[in-house]
Short mmCIF file of C-alpha atoms in Angstrom, two decimals:
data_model
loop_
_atom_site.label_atom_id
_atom_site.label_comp_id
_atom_site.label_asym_id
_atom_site.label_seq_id
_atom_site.Cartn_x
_atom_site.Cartn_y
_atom_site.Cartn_z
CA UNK A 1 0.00 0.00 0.00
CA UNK A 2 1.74 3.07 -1.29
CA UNK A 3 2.22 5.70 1.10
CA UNK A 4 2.81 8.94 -0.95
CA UNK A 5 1.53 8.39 -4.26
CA UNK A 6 2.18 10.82 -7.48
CA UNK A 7 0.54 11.38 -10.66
CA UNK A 8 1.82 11.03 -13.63
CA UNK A 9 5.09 9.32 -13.53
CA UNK A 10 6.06 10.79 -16.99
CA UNK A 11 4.48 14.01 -18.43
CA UNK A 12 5.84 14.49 -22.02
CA UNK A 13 4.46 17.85 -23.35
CA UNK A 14 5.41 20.90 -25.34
CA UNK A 15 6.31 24.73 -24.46
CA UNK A 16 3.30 26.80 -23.46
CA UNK A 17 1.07 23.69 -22.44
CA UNK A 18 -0.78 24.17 -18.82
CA UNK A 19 -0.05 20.79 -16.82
CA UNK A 20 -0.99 19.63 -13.51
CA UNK A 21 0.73 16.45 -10.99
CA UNK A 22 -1.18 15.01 -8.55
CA UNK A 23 0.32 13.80 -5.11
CA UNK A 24 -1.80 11.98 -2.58
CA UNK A 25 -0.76 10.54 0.95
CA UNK A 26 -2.12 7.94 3.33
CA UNK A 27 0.14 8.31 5.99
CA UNK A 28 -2.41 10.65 8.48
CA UNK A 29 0.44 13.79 8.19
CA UNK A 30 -0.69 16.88 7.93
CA UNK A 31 2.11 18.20 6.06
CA UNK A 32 2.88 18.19 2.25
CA UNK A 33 5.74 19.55 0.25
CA UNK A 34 6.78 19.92 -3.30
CA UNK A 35 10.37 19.49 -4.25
CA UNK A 36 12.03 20.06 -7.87
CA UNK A 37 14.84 18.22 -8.54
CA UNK A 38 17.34 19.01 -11.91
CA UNK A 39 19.29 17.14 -14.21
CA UNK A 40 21.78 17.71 -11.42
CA UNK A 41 20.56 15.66 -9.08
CA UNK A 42 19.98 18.54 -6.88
CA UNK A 43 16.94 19.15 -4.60
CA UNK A 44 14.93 22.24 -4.18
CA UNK A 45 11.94 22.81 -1.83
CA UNK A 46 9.15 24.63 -3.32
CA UNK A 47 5.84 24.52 -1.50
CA UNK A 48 4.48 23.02 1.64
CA UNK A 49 1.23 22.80 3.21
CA UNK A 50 0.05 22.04 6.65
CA UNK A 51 -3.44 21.06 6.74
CA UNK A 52 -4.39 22.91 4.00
CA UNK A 53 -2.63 25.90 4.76
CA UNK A 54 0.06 27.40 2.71
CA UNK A 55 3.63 27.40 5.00
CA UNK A 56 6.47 27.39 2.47
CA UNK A 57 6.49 29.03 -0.69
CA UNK A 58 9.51 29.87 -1.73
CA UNK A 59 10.96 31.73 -4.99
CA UNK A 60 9.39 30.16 -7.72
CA UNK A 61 8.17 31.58 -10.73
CA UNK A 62 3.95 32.61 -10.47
CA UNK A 63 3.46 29.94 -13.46
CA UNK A 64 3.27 27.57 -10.47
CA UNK A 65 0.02 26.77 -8.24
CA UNK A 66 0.01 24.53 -5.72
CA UNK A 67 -3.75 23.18 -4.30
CA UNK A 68 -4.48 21.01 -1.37
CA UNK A 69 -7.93 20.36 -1.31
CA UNK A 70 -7.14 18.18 2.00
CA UNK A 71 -4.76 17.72 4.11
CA UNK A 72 -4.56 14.33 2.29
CA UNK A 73 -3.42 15.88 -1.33
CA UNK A 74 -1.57 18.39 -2.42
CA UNK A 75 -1.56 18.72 -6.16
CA UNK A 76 0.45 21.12 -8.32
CA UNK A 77 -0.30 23.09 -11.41
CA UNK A 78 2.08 24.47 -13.98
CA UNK A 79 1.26 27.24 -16.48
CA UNK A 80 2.62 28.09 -19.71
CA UNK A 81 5.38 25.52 -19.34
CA UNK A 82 8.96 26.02 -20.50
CA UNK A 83 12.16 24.43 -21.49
CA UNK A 84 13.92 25.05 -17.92
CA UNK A 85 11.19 23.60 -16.32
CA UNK A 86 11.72 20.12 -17.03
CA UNK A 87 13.06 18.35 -14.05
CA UNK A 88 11.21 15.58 -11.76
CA UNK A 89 9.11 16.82 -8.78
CA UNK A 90 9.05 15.16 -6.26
CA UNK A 91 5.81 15.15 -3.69
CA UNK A 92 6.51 14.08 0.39
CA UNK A 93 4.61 14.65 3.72
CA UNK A 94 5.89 14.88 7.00
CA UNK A 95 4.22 14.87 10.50
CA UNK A 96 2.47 17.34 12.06
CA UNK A 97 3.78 20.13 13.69
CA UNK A 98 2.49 19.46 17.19
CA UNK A 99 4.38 16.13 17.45
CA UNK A 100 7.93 15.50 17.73
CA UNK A 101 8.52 17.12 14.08
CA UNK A 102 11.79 16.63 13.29
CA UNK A 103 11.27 16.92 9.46
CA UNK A 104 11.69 13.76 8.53
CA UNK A 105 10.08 13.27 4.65
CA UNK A 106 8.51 10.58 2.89
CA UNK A 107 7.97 11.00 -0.65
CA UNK A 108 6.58 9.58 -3.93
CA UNK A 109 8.11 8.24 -6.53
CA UNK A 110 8.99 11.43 -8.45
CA UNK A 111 7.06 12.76 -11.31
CA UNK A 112 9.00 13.07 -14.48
CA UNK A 113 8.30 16.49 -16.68
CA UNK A 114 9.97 16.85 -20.26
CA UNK A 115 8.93 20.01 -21.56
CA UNK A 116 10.04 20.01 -25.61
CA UNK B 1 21.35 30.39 7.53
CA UNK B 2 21.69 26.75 7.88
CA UNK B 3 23.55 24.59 4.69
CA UNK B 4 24.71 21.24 3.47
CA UNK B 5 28.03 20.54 1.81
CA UNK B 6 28.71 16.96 0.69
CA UNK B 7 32.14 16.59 -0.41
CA UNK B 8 32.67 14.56 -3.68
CA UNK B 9 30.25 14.67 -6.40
CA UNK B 10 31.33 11.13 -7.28
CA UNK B 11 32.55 8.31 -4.92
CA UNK B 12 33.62 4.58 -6.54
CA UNK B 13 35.00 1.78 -4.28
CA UNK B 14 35.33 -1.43 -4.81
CA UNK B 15 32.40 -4.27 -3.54
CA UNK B 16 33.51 -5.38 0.19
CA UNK B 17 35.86 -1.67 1.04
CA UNK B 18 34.98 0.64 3.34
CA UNK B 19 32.18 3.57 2.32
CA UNK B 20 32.63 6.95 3.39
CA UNK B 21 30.53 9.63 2.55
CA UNK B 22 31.43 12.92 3.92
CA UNK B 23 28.85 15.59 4.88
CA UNK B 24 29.44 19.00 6.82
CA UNK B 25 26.84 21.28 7.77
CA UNK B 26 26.38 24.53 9.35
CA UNK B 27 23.49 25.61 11.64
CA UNK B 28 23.17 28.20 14.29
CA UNK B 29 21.08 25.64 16.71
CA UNK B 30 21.59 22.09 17.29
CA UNK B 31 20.46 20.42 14.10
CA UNK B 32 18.51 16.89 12.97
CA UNK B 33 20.26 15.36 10.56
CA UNK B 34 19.30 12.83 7.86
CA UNK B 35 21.04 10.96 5.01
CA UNK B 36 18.75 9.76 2.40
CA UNK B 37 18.95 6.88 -0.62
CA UNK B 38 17.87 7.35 -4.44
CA UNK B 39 18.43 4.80 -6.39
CA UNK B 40 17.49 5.21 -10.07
CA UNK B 41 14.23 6.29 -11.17
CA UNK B 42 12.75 6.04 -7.72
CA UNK B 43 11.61 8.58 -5.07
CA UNK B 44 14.48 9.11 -1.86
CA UNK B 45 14.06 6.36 1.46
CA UNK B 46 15.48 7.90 4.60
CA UNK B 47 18.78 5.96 5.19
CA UNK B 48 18.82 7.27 8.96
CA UNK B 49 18.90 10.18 11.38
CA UNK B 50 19.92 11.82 14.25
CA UNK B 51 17.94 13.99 16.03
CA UNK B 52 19.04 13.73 19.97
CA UNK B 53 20.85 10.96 21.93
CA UNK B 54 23.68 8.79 21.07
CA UNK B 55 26.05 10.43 17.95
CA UNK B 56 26.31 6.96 16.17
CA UNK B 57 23.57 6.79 14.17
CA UNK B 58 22.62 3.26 12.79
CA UNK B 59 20.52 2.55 10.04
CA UNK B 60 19.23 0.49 7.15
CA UNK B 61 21.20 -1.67 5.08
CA UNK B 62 24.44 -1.69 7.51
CA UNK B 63 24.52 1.78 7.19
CA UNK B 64 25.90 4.20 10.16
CA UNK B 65 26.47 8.09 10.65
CA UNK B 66 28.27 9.98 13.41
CA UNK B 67 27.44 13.22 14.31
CA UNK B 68 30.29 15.05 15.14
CA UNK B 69 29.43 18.68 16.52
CA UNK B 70 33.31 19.77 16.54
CA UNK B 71 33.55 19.35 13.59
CA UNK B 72 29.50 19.76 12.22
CA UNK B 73 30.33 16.81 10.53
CA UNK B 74 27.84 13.69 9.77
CA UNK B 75 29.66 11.61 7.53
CA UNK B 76 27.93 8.11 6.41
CA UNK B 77 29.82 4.88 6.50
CA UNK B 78 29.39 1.06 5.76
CA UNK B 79 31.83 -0.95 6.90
CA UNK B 80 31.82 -3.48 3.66
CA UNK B 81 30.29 -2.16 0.30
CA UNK B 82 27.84 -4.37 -1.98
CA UNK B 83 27.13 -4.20 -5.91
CA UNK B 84 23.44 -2.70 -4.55
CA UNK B 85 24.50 0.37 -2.60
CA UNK B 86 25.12 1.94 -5.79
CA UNK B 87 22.94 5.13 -5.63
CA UNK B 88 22.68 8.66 -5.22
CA UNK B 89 23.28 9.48 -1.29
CA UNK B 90 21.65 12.69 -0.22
CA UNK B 91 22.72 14.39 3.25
CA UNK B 92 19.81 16.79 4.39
CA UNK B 93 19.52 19.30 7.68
CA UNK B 94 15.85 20.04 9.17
CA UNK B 95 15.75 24.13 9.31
CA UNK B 96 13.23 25.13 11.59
CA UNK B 97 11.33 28.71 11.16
CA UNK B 98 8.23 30.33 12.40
CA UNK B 99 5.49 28.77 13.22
CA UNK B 100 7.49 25.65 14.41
CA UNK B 101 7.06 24.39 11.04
CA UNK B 102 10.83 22.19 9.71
CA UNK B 103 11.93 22.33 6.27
CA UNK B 104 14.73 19.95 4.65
CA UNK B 105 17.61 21.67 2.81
CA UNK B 106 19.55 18.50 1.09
CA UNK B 107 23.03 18.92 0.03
CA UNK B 108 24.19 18.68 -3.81
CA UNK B 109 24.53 14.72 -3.63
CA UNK B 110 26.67 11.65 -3.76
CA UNK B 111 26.99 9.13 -6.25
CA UNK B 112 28.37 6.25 -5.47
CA UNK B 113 29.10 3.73 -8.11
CA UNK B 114 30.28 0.21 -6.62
CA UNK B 115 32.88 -2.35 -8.87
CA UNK B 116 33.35 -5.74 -8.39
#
């Protein structure tokens, strides 16, 4: 039973396109985050939300929406898509804050964007 | 503000020698500390951690870390190294900000590539 699930696994599309991923959890957290990783390997947050509530949003360009119609799910939207924004994103969830939150992540699989 | 630096983009040994992984980090508090494993085409699995306690961190797949605060050092280690540790070995440190929400900042990443 997967515990962080994402949506697609590979999203081919071209410049300009409007895309969304969609990232789902069944571990009870109440915390969700977005991370972009390059062709570098390297990891960026983007977004988190705690319970529905927008906590992290760091500098990333307006083309990007996250949603989190429940604590549960936390999907992400990306507008008029370009060539630098291919990369995998990667969805995780944490515990709440009002445990022992040490910040410990658990995340998908990764969801794979070319943008051509 | 609080950083990861993993020394060595690249790391090859040899199955059955020694691992090391090196990892400094800076942080203004004391800091929870995680190593994390990505092998290809899959999301990252939390290696191990230390949060409070005892400095020698154990974890899965004869993994161990020791967290060195003289030296804000939390290198990983494994004593004997298999054909299946080859991966991509991320060191992370939980930043905490208002709100008492954590975030992860990951360093730049290992490789390591194992040889028979």
């Amino acid at each position: 039973d997967t515990a962080v699930s994402q949506t697609p696994k590979y999203l081919v599309t071209q410049m300009g396109n409007d895309k969304s991923i969609k990232c789902e959890q069944n571990l009870g957290h109440d915390t969700m985050y977005w991370y972009k990783q390059d062709s570098k390997k390297f990891l960026k947050i983007m977004f988190s939300y705690n319970n529905k509530e927008l906590i992290i949003n760091e500098t990333v360009p307006n083309r990007f929406s996250p949603k989190s119609p429940d604590k549960a799910h936390l999907n992400l939207h990306i507008n008029s898509l370009e060539l630098g924004d291919s990369a995998v994103y990667f969805c995780a969830s944490s515990q709440d804050k009002t445990g022992v939150n040490t910040g410990e992540l658990f995340f998908g699989e990764g969801s794979r964007l070319t943008v051509l | 503000a609080q950083s990861v630096t993993q020394l060595g983009s690249h790391v090859s040994v040899s199955e059955g020698a020694l691992v090391l992984l090196r990892c400094n980090y800076s942080s203004s508090v004391p800091p929870y500390l995680f190593w994390y494993v990505q092998y290809p085409n899959q999301g990252l699995q939390l290696l191990l951690k230390y949060t409070t306690g005892a400095t020698l961190v154990k974890g899965i797949n004869g993994f161990e870390a020791e967290f060195k605060k003289s030296e804000t050092s939390f290198h990983l280690t494994k004593p004997s190294a298999h054909m299946s540790d080859a991966a991509e070995y991320f060191c992370a440190v939980s930043v905490r900000f208002s709100g008492g929400y954590n975030k992860l900042i990951f360093g730049a990443g290992t490789r390591l590539a194992v040889h028979p």
